[in-house]
Short mmCIF file of C-alpha atoms in Angstrom, two decimals:
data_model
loop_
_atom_site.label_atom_id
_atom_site.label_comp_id
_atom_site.label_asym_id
_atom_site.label_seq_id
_atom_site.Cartn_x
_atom_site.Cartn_y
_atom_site.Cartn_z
CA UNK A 35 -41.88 115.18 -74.71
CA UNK A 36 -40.06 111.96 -75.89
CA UNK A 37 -42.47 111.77 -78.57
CA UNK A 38 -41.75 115.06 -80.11
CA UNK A 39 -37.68 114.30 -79.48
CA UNK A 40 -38.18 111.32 -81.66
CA UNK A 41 -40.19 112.70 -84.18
CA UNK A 42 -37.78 115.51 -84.66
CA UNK A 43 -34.97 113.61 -84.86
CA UNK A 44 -36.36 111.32 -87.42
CA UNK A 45 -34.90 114.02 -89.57
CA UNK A 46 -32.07 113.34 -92.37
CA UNK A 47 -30.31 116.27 -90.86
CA UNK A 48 -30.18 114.58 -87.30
CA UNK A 49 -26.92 112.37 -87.12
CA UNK A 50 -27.03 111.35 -83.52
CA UNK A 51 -28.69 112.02 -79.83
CA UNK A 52 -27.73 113.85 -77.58
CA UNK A 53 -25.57 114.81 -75.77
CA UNK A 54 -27.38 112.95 -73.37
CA UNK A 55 -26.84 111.05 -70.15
CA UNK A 56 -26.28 111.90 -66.36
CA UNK A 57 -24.66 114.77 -64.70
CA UNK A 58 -24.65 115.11 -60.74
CA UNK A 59 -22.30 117.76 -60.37
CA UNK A 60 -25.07 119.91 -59.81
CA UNK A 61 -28.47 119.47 -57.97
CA UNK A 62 -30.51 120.36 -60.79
CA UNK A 63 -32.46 117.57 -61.54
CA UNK A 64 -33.36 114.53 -59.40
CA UNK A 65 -30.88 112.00 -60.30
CA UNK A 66 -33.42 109.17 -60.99
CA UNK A 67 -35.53 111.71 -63.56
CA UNK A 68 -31.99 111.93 -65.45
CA UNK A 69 -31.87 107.65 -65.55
CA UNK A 70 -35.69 107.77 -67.29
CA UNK A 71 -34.55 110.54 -69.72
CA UNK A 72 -31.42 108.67 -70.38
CA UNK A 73 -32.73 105.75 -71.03
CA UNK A 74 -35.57 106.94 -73.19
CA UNK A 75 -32.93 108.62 -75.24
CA UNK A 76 -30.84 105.60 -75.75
CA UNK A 77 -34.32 104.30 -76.65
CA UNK A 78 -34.51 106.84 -79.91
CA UNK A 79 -31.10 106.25 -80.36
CA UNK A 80 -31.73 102.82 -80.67
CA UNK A 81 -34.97 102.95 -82.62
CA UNK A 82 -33.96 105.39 -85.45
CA UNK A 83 -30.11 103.47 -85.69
CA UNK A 84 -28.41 106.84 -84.39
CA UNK A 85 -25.07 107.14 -82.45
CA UNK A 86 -25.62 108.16 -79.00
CA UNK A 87 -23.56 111.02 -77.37
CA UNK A 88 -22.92 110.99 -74.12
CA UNK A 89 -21.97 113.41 -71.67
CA UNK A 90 -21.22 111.65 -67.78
CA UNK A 91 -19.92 114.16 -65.01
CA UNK A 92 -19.22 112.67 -61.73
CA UNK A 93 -21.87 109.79 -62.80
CA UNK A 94 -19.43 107.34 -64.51
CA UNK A 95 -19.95 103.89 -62.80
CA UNK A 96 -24.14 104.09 -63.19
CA UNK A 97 -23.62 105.91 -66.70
CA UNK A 98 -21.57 102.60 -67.67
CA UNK A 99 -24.07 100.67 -66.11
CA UNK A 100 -27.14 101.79 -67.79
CA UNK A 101 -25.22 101.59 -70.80
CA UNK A 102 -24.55 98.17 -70.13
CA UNK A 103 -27.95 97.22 -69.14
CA UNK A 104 -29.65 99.01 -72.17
CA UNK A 105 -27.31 97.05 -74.91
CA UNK A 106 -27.87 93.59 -72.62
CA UNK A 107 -31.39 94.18 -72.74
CA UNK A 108 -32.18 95.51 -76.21
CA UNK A 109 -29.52 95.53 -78.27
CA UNK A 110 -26.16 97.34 -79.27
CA UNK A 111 -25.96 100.82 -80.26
CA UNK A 112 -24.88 102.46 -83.60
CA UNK A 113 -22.24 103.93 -82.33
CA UNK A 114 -21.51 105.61 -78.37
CA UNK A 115 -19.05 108.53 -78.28
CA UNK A 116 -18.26 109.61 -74.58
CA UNK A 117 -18.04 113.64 -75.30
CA UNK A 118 -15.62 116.05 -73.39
CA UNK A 119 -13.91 112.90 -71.77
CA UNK A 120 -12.09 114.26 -68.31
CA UNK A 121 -12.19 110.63 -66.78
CA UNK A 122 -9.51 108.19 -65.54
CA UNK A 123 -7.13 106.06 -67.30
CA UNK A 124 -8.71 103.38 -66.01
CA UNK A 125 -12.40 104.67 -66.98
CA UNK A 126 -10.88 105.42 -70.74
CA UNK A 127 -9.78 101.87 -70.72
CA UNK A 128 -13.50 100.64 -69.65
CA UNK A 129 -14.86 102.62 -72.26
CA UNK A 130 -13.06 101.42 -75.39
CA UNK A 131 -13.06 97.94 -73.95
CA UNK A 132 -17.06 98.40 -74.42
CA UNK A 133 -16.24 99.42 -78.13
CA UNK A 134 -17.65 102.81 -77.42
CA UNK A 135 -15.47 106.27 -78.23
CA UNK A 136 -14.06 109.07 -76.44
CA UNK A 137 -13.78 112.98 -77.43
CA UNK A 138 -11.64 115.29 -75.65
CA UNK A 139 -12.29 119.08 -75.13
CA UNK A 140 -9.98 121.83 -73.48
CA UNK A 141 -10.58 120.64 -70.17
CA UNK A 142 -8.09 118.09 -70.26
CA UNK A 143 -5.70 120.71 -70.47
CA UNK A 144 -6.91 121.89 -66.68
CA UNK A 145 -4.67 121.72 -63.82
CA UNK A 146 -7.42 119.75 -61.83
#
C-alpha cells in the first residue's frame, strides 16, 4: 500500500522515490491506475522532501503534465531526475526548462 511505501521510505537510507511514473508501452496496467500511483508517489516524494525519479516511456506529454499540475497544486519538488532519458531534443529542452534533470542509459546509443 501507499502507506507502507511511505513508511518505508521514511528511512535515512532512502534518498529518493522511485523510479516512478507512467509507462504505456505495454498494456500492463490501466493507464489511469498508473496516474493515481504516480501521483501518490510524487505525494511521498513531496511529504518526506525526497527527489523524485522518474521513468516516462511513450507517456511524455501527460507525464509533464501531471508533473506540472502536482508542483502548481502543492508545491515544488526536491529535486526531479528524468531516468534513462531516450526523448526528443525538444522534450530534453522542456524538461530542463522545468528545472528538472535528465540521466542517460545505453539506449541512447540504439539505432532506433
Amino acid at each position: 500500500t501507499m502507506a507502507e511505501l511511505k513508511e518505508l521510505a521514511r528511512s535515512e537510507k532512502v534518498v529518493a522515490i522511485g523510479e516512478t511514473g507512467l509507462d504505456f508501452h505495454y498494456d500492463f496496467s490501466p493507464r489511469q491506475d498508473q496516474r493515481r500511483v504516480f501521483e501518490a508517489q510524487l505525494q511521498i516524494a513531496r511529504e518526506l522532501n525526497r527527489p523524485a525519479i522518474i521513468h516516462s516511456r511513450e507517456a511524455f506529454d501527460e507525464t509533464i503534465d501531471i508533473l506540472e499540475q502536482f508542483i502548481r497544486l502543492k508545491g515544488r519538488l526536491k529535486g526531479v531526475v528524468f531516468h534513462c532519458f531516450s526523448g526528443s531534443a525538444r522534450q530534453a529542452r522542456i524538461v530542463l526548462d522545468h528545472g528538472f534533470y535528465i540521466s542517460f542509459a545505453g539506449v541512447v546509443t540504439f539505432r532506433n
